Amino acid sequence: MSAPGGIVAEGVLVQAMHLYSALVMKPYEQGRNAGLIERTSMGTLPEPLNRDGLGQHFCKTYDRPVLLGRPTANDPLVSEFDRMGEIYDAYVRPFSTPIMNAAVAELSAYIKPDYRLLDAGCGAGRELCRLSRLVPDGEAVGIDLAAGMVNAAHKSARAKAFDNTAFFQSDVGDLPEGFTGQFDLVYSCLAHHHYPDPPAATGEIFRALRPGGYYTVIDAGPEWFVKRSSGLALWADPGWIGFHTPEQFMALFEAAGFENTGWIDLVPGFGIACAQKPI
């Protein structure tokens, strides 16, 4: 169990997230849906490709979660998530829903029904299940270093009959060898700030994408938000490492070999950092 101070900190974080969602993000979402707020972006956004996706493979090969069965150097970073796999989704849902609503609208332009997606930090699997609906002839594969999250995500997906899914316990900085060139699009939702080695993770995701594939990170970004929220995140968010600004995301992606790097604003404080692997 968490120490008493940890419980207090996490409670404050949950309250802050829910309050920010109610007072800022949901009104912004309503304004955008009403056409009162224009879409804004920066950088060079990837161009959608007119080609067939990679289809189904992992969901037909692995009908159970694939667990590591061995400790890793980064296990201490996910110990809290291991224990809260079943309840984590309930904590974050009110906060993540407006962000993901806007993200799905943007990602839909890059996803075809037969695409193979990788969720790099799938948590309890709610966002993965949602995106799996967009790929009925493809699949959504989730990874998470916390075994508790992997098991919870698999259980949830199967309970909802999302059979075009598969789940692996994996460090995003050390993906399975069998992932090389196997995905049309890799995304993460509110997970990148937990990556202990962002350059290593970005390099591994580059390897996992097919040529022309897309990498999209849904996370905090604008400098004003990063400055004001990092202190609370450091104190209260288990496993928090650090946020990236849009400019830092683009530099990180370009250093790994990506092109067409950019940023799309979703709601105040959050957006999508995106990039494309050269063809």
Coordinates of C-alpha atoms in Angstrom, one line a residue:
M1 CA 0.0 0.0 0.0
S2 CA 1.0 3.6 -0.5
A3 CA 2.4 5.5 2.4
P4 CA -0.1 8.0 4.0
G5 CA 1.7 10.9 2.4
G6 CA 1.4 9.2 -1.0
I7 CA -2.3 8.6 -0.6
V8 CA -2.9 12.3 0.2
A9 CA -0.8 13.4 -2.8
E10 CA -2.6 11.1 -5.2
G11 CA -5.9 12.3 -3.8
V12 CA -5.0 15.9 -4.4
L13 CA -3.9 15.1 -8.0
V14 CA -7.2 13.3 -8.7
Q15 CA -9.2 16.3 -7.4
A16 CA -7.1 18.7 -9.4
M17 CA -7.6 16.7 -12.6
H18 CA -11.4 16.5 -12.1
L19 CA -11.7 20.2 -11.3
Y20 CA -9.6 21.2 -14.3
S21 CA -11.7 18.9 -16.5
A22 CA -15.0 20.4 -15.3
L23 CA -14.0 24.1 -15.3
V24 CA -11.6 24.2 -18.4
M25 CA -11.6 21.2 -20.6
K26 CA -15.3 20.4 -20.9
P27 CA -16.4 24.0 -21.7
Y28 CA -13.6 24.1 -24.2
E29 CA -14.8 20.9 -25.8
Q30 CA -18.3 22.3 -26.0
G31 CA -17.0 25.4 -27.7
R32 CA -15.0 23.5 -30.2
N33 CA -17.9 21.2 -31.0
A34 CA -20.1 24.3 -31.6
G35 CA -17.5 25.7 -34.1
L36 CA -16.5 28.6 -31.8
I37 CA -12.9 27.5 -31.4
E38 CA -10.5 26.9 -34.4
R39 CA -8.1 24.1 -34.6
T40 CA -4.5 25.2 -34.1
S41 CA -1.2 23.4 -34.9
M42 CA 2.5 24.0 -35.4
G43 CA 5.3 22.3 -37.3
T44 CA 4.8 20.1 -40.3
L45 CA 2.0 17.5 -39.8
P46 CA 2.3 14.0 -41.4
E47 CA 0.3 13.4 -44.6
P48 CA -2.3 10.6 -44.5
L49 CA -1.2 7.8 -46.9
N50 CA -3.5 6.0 -49.3
R51 CA -2.4 2.4 -48.7
D52 CA -3.5 -0.8 -47.1
G53 CA -2.8 -1.5 -43.5
L54 CA -0.9 -4.5 -42.0
G55 CA -4.1 -6.2 -40.8
Q56 CA -4.4 -8.7 -38.0
H57 CA -1.5 -10.8 -36.6
F58 CA -0.9 -10.5 -32.9
C59 CA -4.6 -10.8 -31.9
K60 CA -4.7 -14.1 -33.8
T61 CA -1.5 -15.4 -32.3
Y62 CA -1.8 -14.4 -28.6
D63 CA -5.1 -15.0 -26.9
R64 CA -3.7 -14.3 -23.4
P65 CA -1.5 -11.5 -22.0
V66 CA 2.2 -12.0 -22.8
L67 CA 4.1 -11.3 -19.5
L68 CA 7.8 -10.9 -19.1
G69 CA 8.2 -13.3 -16.2
R70 CA 11.3 -11.4 -15.1
P71 CA 12.1 -8.1 -13.3
T72 CA 13.3 -5.0 -15.1
A73 CA 15.3 -2.0 -14.0
N74 CA 12.3 0.2 -14.3
D75 CA 9.9 -1.9 -12.2
P76 CA 9.9 0.5 -9.3
L77 CA 8.5 3.2 -11.5
V78 CA 5.3 1.1 -12.1
S79 CA 4.8 -0.5 -8.7
E80 CA 1.8 1.8 -7.9
F81 CA 0.2 1.0 -11.2
D82 CA 0.7 -2.7 -10.6
R83 CA -1.5 -2.5 -7.5
M84 CA -4.2 -0.3 -9.0
G85 CA -4.8 -1.9 -12.4
E86 CA -8.5 -2.5 -11.7
I87 CA -9.3 1.0 -10.4
Y88 CA -7.0 3.3 -12.3
D89 CA -9.4 3.8 -15.1
A90 CA -12.1 5.2 -12.8
Y91 CA -9.6 7.7 -11.4
V92 CA -8.5 9.2 -14.7
R93 CA -11.7 8.8 -16.9
P94 CA -13.2 12.2 -16.1
F95 CA -9.9 13.9 -16.9
S96 CA -8.8 11.9 -19.9
T97 CA -12.2 11.7 -21.8
P98 CA -12.3 15.3 -23.2
I99 CA -8.6 14.9 -24.2
M100 CA -9.2 11.6 -26.0
N101 CA -12.5 12.8 -27.6
A102 CA -10.5 15.5 -29.4
A103 CA -7.6 13.1 -30.1
V104 CA -9.7 10.5 -31.8
A105 CA -11.2 13.1 -34.1
E106 CA -7.6 14.0 -35.2
L107 CA -6.3 10.4 -35.3
S108 CA -9.2 9.2 -37.4
A109 CA -7.6 11.0 -40.5
Y110 CA -4.6 8.7 -40.2
I111 CA -6.3 5.4 -39.4
K112 CA -7.8 2.9 -41.9
P113 CA -10.0 0.0 -40.9
D114 CA -7.2 -2.6 -41.5
Y115 CA -4.4 -0.7 -39.6
R116 CA -2.4 -2.3 -36.9
L117 CA -2.0 0.1 -33.9
L118 CA 0.3 0.0 -30.9
D119 CA -0.7 1.6 -27.7
A120 CA 2.7 2.5 -26.0
G121 CA 1.5 2.6 -22.4
C122 CA -2.0 1.1 -22.5
G123 CA -2.8 1.2 -18.8
A124 CA -6.1 -0.4 -18.1
G125 CA -7.0 -0.5 -21.8
R126 CA -9.9 1.9 -22.1
E127 CA -8.4 4.1 -24.9
L128 CA -7.1 1.0 -26.7
C129 CA -10.6 -0.5 -26.7
R130 CA -12.0 2.7 -28.1
L131 CA -9.4 2.9 -30.9
S132 CA -9.8 -0.8 -31.7
R133 CA -13.3 0.1 -33.0
L134 CA -11.6 2.1 -35.7
V135 CA -9.7 -0.9 -37.0
P136 CA -12.3 -3.7 -37.3
D137 CA -10.1 -5.4 -40.0
G138 CA -6.9 -4.6 -38.2
E139 CA -5.9 -4.7 -34.5
A140 CA -4.8 -2.7 -31.5
V141 CA -1.9 -4.0 -29.5
G142 CA -1.2 -2.7 -26.0
I143 CA 2.0 -2.7 -24.0
D144 CA 2.6 -1.6 -20.4
L145 CA 5.4 -2.4 -18.0
A146 CA 3.0 -2.9 -15.1
A147 CA 1.7 -6.5 -15.2
G148 CA -1.4 -5.5 -13.3
M149 CA -2.3 -3.0 -16.0
V150 CA -1.7 -5.6 -18.8
N151 CA -3.9 -8.1 -17.1
A152 CA -6.6 -5.5 -16.4
A153 CA -6.6 -4.3 -20.0
H154 CA -6.8 -7.8 -21.4
K155 CA -9.7 -8.7 -19.0
S156 CA -11.6 -5.5 -20.0
A157 CA -11.1 -6.0 -23.7
R158 CA -12.3 -9.6 -23.6
A159 CA -15.3 -8.7 -21.4
K160 CA -16.3 -6.2 -24.1
A161 CA -15.7 -8.6 -26.9
F162 CA -12.8 -6.6 -28.4
D163 CA -11.2 -9.6 -30.0
N164 CA -9.0 -7.6 -32.3
T165 CA -6.6 -6.8 -29.4
A166 CA -3.5 -8.2 -27.8
F167 CA -1.5 -7.3 -24.8
F168 CA 2.2 -7.5 -23.8
Q169 CA 4.1 -6.6 -20.7
S170 CA 7.0 -4.5 -22.0
D171 CA 9.2 -1.6 -21.3
V172 CA 8.6 0.9 -24.1
G173 CA 12.4 1.4 -24.3
D174 CA 12.9 -2.3 -24.9
L175 CA 10.1 -3.6 -27.2
P176 CA 9.9 -7.2 -28.3
E177 CA 12.1 -8.1 -31.2
G178 CA 9.0 -9.3 -33.1
F179 CA 7.6 -5.8 -33.2
T180 CA 10.1 -4.6 -35.8
G181 CA 8.3 -2.9 -38.7
Q182 CA 4.9 -4.3 -37.5
F183 CA 2.7 -1.3 -36.9
D184 CA 1.0 1.3 -39.1
L185 CA 0.6 3.8 -36.2
V186 CA 1.9 3.9 -32.6
Y187 CA 0.2 6.2 -30.1
S188 CA 0.4 6.9 -26.4
C189 CA -2.2 8.7 -24.2
L190 CA -1.0 10.5 -21.1
A191 CA 1.8 8.0 -20.8
H192 CA 4.9 9.7 -22.3
H193 CA 5.6 11.7 -19.1
H194 CA 6.2 8.3 -17.4
Y195 CA 8.9 7.2 -19.9
P196 CA 12.2 7.0 -18.0
D197 CA 14.3 7.2 -21.2
P198 CA 12.4 9.2 -23.9
P199 CA 15.2 8.9 -26.5
A200 CA 15.3 5.1 -26.1
A201 CA 11.6 4.8 -26.3
T202 CA 11.4 7.0 -29.4
G203 CA 14.1 4.9 -31.0
E204 CA 12.2 1.7 -30.2
I205 CA 9.0 3.1 -31.6
F206 CA 10.7 4.1 -34.7
R207 CA 11.9 0.5 -35.1
A208 CA 8.4 -0.9 -34.5
L209 CA 6.8 1.3 -37.3
R210 CA 6.7 0.3 -40.9
P211 CA 8.1 2.9 -43.3
G212 CA 5.7 5.8 -43.6
G213 CA 4.1 4.9 -40.2
Y214 CA 2.9 7.5 -37.7
Y215 CA 3.9 8.2 -34.2
T216 CA 1.4 10.2 -32.1
V217 CA 1.8 11.2 -28.4
I218 CA -1.2 12.6 -26.6
D219 CA 0.1 14.5 -23.6
A220 CA 0.7 17.8 -21.9
G221 CA 2.8 20.2 -23.9
P222 CA 2.4 24.0 -24.0
E223 CA 5.1 25.7 -21.9
W224 CA 2.7 27.6 -19.8
F225 CA 1.0 24.4 -18.7
V226 CA 4.2 22.5 -18.2
K227 CA 5.6 25.2 -15.9
R228 CA 2.5 25.3 -13.7
S229 CA 1.7 21.6 -13.5
S230 CA 5.2 19.9 -13.2
G231 CA 5.5 20.6 -9.4
L232 CA 2.1 18.9 -8.7
A233 CA 2.9 16.0 -11.0
L234 CA 6.3 15.4 -9.4
W235 CA 4.7 15.4 -5.9
A236 CA 1.6 13.4 -6.7
D237 CA 1.8 11.4 -9.9
P238 CA 3.4 7.9 -9.3
G239 CA 6.2 7.3 -11.8
W240 CA 6.1 10.8 -13.3
I241 CA 9.4 11.7 -15.1
G242 CA 8.8 14.9 -17.0
F243 CA 6.7 16.7 -19.6
H244 CA 7.9 17.8 -23.0
T245 CA 6.9 21.0 -24.8
P246 CA 5.9 20.8 -28.4
E247 CA 9.3 22.0 -29.5
Q248 CA 11.0 19.4 -27.3
F249 CA 8.8 16.7 -28.8
M250 CA 9.7 17.6 -32.3
A251 CA 13.4 17.7 -31.5
L252 CA 13.1 14.3 -29.8
F253 CA 11.4 12.8 -32.8
E254 CA 13.8 14.3 -35.4
A255 CA 16.8 13.0 -33.5
A256 CA 15.4 9.5 -33.8
G257 CA 15.0 9.8 -37.5
F258 CA 11.4 10.9 -37.9
E259 CA 10.2 13.5 -40.4
N260 CA 7.0 15.6 -40.7
T261 CA 7.0 16.5 -37.0
G262 CA 4.4 18.7 -35.5
W263 CA 1.9 19.5 -32.7
I264 CA -1.9 19.8 -32.7
D265 CA -3.7 21.5 -29.8
L266 CA -6.6 19.5 -28.4
V267 CA -7.7 21.2 -25.1
P268 CA -5.9 23.8 -23.0
G269 CA -2.6 22.3 -21.9
F270 CA -2.8 19.1 -24.0
G271 CA -2.3 18.1 -27.6
I272 CA -0.8 15.6 -30.0
A273 CA 2.8 15.5 -30.8
C274 CA 3.1 13.7 -34.2
A275 CA 5.7 12.4 -36.6
Q276 CA 6.2 10.1 -39.5
K277 CA 8.8 7.5 -40.3
P278 CA 10.4 8.1 -43.7
I279 CA 9.2 5.8 -46.5

